mmCIF file of C-alpha atoms in Angstrom:
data_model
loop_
_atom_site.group_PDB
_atom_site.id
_atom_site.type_symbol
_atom_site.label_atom_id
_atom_site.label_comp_id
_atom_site.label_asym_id
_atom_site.label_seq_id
_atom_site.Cartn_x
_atom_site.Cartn_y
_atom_site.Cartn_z
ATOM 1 C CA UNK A 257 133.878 63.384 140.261
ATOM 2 C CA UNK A 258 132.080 66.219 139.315
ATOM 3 C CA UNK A 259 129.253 67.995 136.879
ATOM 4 C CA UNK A 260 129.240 71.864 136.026
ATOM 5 C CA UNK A 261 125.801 73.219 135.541
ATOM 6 C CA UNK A 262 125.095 76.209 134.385
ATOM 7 C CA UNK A 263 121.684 78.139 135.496
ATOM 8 C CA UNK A 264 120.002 81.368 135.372
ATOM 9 C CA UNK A 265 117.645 82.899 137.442
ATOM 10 C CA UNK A 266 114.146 82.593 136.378
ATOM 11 C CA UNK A 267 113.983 86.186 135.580
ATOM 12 C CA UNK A 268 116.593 85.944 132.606
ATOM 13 C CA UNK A 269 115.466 85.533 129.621
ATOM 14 C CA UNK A 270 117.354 82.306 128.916
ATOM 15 C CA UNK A 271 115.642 79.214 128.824
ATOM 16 C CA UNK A 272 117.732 76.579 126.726
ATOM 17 C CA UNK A 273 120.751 76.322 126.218
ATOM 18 C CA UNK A 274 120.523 78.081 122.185
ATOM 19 C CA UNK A 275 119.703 81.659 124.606
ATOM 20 C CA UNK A 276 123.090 81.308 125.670
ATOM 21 C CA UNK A 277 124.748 81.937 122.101
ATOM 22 C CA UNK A 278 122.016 84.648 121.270
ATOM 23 C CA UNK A 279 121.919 86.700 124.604
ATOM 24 C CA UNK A 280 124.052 87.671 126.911
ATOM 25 C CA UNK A 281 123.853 86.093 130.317
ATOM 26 C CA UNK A 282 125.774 88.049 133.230
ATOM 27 C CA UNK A 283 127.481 85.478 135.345
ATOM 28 C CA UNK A 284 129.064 85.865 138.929
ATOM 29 C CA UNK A 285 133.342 84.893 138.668
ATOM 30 C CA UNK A 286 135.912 83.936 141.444
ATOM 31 C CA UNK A 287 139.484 84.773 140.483
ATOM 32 C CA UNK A 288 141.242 81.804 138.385
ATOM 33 C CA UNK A 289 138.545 79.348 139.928
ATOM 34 C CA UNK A 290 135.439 77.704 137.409
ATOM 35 C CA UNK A 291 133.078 80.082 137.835
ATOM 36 C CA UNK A 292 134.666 82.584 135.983
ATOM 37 C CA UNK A 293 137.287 80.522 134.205
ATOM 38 C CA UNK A 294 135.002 78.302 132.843
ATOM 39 C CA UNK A 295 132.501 80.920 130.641
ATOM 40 C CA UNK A 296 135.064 82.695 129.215
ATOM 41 C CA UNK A 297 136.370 78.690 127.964
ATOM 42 C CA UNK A 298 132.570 78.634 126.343
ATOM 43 C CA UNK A 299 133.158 81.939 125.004
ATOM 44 C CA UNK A 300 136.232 81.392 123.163
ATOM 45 C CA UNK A 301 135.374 78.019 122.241
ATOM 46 C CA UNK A 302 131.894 77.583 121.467
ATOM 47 C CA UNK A 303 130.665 80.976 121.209
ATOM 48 C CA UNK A 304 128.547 81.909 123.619
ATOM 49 C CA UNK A 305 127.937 85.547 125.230
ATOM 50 C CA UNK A 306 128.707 85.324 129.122
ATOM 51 C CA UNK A 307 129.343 88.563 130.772
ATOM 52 C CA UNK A 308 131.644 87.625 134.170
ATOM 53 C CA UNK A 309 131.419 89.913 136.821
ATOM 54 C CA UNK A 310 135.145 88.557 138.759
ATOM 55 C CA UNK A 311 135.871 89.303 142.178
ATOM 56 C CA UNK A 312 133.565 87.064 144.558
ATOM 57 C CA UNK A 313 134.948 84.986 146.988
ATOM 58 C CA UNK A 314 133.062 82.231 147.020
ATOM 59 C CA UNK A 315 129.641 80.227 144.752
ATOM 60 C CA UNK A 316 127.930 80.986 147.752
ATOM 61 C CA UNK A 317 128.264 84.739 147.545
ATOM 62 C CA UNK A 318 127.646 83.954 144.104
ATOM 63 C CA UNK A 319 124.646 82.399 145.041
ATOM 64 C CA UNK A 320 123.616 85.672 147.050
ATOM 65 C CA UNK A 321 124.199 88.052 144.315
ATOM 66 C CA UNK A 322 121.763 85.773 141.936
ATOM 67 C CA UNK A 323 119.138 85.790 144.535
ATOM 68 C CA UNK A 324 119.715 89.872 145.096
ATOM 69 C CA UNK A 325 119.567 90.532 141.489
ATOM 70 C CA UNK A 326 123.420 91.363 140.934
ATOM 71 C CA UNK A 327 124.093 88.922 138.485
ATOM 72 C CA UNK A 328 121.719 86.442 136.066
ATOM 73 C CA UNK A 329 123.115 83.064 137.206
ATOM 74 C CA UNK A 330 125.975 81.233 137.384
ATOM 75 C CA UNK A 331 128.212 79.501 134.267
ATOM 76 C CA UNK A 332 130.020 76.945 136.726
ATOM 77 C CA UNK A 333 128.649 75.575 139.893
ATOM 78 C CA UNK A 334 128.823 71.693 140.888
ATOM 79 C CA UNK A 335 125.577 70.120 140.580
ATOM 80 C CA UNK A 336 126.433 68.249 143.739
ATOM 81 C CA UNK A 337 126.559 71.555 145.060
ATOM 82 C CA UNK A 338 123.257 73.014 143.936
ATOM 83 C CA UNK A 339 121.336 70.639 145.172
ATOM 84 C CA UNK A 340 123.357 70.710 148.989
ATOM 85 C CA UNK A 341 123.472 74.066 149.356
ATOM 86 C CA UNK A 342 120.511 75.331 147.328
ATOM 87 C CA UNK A 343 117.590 72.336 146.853
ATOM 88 C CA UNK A 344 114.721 74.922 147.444
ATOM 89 C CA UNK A 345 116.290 76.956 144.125
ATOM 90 C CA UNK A 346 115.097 73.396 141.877
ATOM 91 C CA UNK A 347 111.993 72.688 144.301
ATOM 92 C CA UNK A 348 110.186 76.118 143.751
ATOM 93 C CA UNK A 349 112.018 76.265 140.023
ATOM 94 C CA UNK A 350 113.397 79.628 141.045
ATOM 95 C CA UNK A 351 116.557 78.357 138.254
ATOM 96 C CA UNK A 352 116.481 77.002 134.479
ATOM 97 C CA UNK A 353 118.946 74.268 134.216
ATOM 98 C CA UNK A 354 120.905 75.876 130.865
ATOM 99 C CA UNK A 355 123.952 73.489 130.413
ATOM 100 C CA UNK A 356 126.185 70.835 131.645
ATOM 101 C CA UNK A 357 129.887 70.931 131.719
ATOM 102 C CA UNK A 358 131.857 67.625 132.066
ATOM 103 C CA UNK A 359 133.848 64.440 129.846
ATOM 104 C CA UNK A 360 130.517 62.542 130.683
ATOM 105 C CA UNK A 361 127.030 63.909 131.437
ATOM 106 C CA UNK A 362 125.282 62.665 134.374
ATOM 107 C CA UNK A 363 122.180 60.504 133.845
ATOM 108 C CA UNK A 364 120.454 62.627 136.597
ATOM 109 C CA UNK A 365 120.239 65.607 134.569
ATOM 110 C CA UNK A 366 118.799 64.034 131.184
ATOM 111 C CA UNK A 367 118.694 65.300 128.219
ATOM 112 C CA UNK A 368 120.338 68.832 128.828
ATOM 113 C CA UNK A 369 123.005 69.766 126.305
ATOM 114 C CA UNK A 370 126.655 69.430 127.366
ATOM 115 C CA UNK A 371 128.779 71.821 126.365
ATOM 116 C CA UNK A 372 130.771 69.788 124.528
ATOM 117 C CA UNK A 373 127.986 68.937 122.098
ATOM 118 C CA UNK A 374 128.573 72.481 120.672
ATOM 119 C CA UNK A 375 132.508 72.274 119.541
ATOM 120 C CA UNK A 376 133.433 72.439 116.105
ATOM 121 C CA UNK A 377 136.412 70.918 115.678
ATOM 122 C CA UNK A 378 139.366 68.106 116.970
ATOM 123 C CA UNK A 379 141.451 71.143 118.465
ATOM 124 C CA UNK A 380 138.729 72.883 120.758
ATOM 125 C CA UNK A 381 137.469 69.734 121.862
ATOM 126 C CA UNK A 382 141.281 68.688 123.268
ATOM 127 C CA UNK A 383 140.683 71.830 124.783
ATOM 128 C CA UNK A 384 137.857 71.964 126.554
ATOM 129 C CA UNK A 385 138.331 68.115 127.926
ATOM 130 C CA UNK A 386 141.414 69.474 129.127
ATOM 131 C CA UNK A 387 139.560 71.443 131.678
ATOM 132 C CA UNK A 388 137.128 68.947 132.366
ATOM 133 C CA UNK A 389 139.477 66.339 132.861
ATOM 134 C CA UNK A 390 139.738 68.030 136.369
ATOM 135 C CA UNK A 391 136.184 67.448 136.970
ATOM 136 C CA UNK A 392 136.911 63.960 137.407
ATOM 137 C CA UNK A 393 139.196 64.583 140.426
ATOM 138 C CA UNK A 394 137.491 67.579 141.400
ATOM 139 C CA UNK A 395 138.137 67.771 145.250
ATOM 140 C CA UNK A 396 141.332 65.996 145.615
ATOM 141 C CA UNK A 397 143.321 64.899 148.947
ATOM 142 C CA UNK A 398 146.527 65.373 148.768
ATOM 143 C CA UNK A 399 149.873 65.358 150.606
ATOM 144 C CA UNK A 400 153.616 66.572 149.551
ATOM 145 C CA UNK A 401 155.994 63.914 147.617
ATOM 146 C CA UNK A 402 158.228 63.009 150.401
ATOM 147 C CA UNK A 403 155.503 61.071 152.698
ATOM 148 C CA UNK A 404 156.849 57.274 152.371
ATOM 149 C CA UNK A 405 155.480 54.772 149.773
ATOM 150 C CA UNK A 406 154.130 52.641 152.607
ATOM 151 C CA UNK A 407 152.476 55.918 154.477
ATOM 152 C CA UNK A 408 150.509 56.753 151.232
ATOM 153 C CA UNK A 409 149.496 52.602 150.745
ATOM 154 C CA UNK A 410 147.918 53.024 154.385
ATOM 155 C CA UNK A 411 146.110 56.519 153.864
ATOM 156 C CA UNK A 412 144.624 55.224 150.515
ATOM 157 C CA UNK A 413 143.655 51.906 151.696
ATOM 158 C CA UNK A 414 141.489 53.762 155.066
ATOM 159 C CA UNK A 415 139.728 56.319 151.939
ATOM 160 C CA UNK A 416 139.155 53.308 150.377
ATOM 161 C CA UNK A 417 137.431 51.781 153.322
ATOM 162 C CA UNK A 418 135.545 55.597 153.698
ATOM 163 C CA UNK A 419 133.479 54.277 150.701
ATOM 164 C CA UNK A 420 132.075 51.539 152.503
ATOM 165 C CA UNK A 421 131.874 53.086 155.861
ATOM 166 C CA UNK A 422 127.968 52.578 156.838
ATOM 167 C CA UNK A 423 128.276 55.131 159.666
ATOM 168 C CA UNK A 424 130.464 57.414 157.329
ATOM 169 C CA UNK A 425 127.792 56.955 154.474
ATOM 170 C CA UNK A 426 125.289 57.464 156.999
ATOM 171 C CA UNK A 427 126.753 61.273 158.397
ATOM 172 C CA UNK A 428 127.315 61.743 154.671
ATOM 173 C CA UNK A 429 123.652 61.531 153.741
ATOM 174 C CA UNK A 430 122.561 63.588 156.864
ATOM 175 C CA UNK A 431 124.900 66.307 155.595
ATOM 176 C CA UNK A 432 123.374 65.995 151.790
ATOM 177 C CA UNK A 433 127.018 65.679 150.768
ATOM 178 C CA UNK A 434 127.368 63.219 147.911
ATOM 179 C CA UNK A 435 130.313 60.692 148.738
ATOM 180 C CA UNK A 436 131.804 59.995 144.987
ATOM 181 C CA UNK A 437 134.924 58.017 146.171
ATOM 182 C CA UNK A 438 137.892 58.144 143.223
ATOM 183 C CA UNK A 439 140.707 55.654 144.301
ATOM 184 C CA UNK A 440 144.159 57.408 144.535
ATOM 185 C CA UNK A 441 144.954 55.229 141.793
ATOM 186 C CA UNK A 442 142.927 57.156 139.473
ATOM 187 C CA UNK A 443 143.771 59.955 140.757
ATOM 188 C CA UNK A 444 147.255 59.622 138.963
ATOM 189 C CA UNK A 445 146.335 58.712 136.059
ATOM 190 C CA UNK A 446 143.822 62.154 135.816
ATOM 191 C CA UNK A 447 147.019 64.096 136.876
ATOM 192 C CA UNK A 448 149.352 61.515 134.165
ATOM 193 C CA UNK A 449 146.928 62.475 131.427
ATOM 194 C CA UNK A 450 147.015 66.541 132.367
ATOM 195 C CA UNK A 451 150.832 66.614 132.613
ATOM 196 C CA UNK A 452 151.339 64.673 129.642
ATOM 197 C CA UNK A 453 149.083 67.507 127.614
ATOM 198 C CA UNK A 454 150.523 68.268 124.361
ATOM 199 C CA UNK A 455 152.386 72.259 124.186
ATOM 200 C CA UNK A 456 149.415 72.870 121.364
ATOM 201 C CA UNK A 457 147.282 72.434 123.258
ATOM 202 C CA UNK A 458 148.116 73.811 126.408
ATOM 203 C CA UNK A 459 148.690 77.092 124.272
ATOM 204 C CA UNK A 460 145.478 77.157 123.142
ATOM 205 C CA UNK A 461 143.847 76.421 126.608
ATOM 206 C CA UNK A 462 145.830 79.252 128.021
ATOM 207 C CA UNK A 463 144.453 81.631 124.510
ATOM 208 C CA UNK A 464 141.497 80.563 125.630
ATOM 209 C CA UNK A 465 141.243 82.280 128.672
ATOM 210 C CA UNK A 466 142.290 85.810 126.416
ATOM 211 C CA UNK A 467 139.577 88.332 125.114
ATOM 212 C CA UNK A 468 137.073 86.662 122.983
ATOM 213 C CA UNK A 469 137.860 87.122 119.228
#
């Protein structure tokens, strides 16, 4: 399971998460991926005034363009992520911590709004958990529907066992990679709950995504 964060560098002007419905905030995008799906989703939803500059291949050349001055920060990235891949940005406070994105916020990050604290209404709320139901099965193993029933018991029950792997948790925590082990089990019922999405609401998550209004 994962937490979205969104950050600026420390030479934007935004330092709450209120600067991000008064000023616009130019944000690095990957193609159909979070980082750019996700702001124009806050855009349309809860008004705020990203500006996504698509066409990056990755957060970490994302991460690169912040540090270079190309863009202001980033809408999407997995906190997870930040702090693997870029601790020294929240030890020297070279980021402000803006916003969190997911069904539950994370105890670690304390009081800082989620985004889902700013919807208005029943309809854009369906929404926006829609695409943060994903969060909670956000990197996924998966194989194609004809492996056997008994095949999948097996390869569930040894990720199961991952979880409580010393030497595994061990490597895990030399890497700085947080192990957050969902049981395949869950894992259906996230993909249950997506597929069994009403049409009115898919509609309006796929709106969503348009021009803001």
């Amino acid at each position: 399971s994962e937490v979205a964060v969104t950050l600026a560098w420390n030479t934007a002007p935004h330092k709450t998460a209120k600067d991000l419905f008064d000023k616009e905030l130019i944000v690095g995008g990957i193609v159909g991926v979070d980082p750019e799906t996700t702001p124009k989703l806050y855009n349309s939803l809860i008004g705020t005034k990203f500006k996504v500059v698509t066409g990056y291949n990755s957060t970490a050349q994302i991460a690169l363009a912040v540090e270079r001055g190309e863009v202001q920060g980033i809408a999407d990235w997995s906190w997870s992520s930040v702090k693997a891949v870029r601790p020294h940005w929240l030890r020297d406070k070279s980021v402000t911590l803006l916003m969190q994105g997911a069904l539950k916020s994370d105890p670690e990050l304390g009081d800082l709004p989620n985004a889902l604290d700013f919807i208005q209404n029943d309809a854009d709320r369906k929404v926006l958990e829609l695409h943060f139901i994903q969060k909670t099965a956000a990197r996924p193993v998966i194989a194609p529907p004809d492996v056997p029933a008994e095949r999948v018991a097996i390869l569930r029950k040894s990720f199961a066992a991952l979880a409580h792997d010393k030497e595994f948790l061990a490597d895990a925590e030399k890497s700085k990679v947080e192990f957050g082990f969902v049981p395949g089990e869950e894992i259906d019922k996230v993909v249950a709950l997506v597929a069994a999405t009403p049409a009115d609401v898919a509609d309006r998550y796929t709106k969503a995504f348009g021009p803001p209004k």
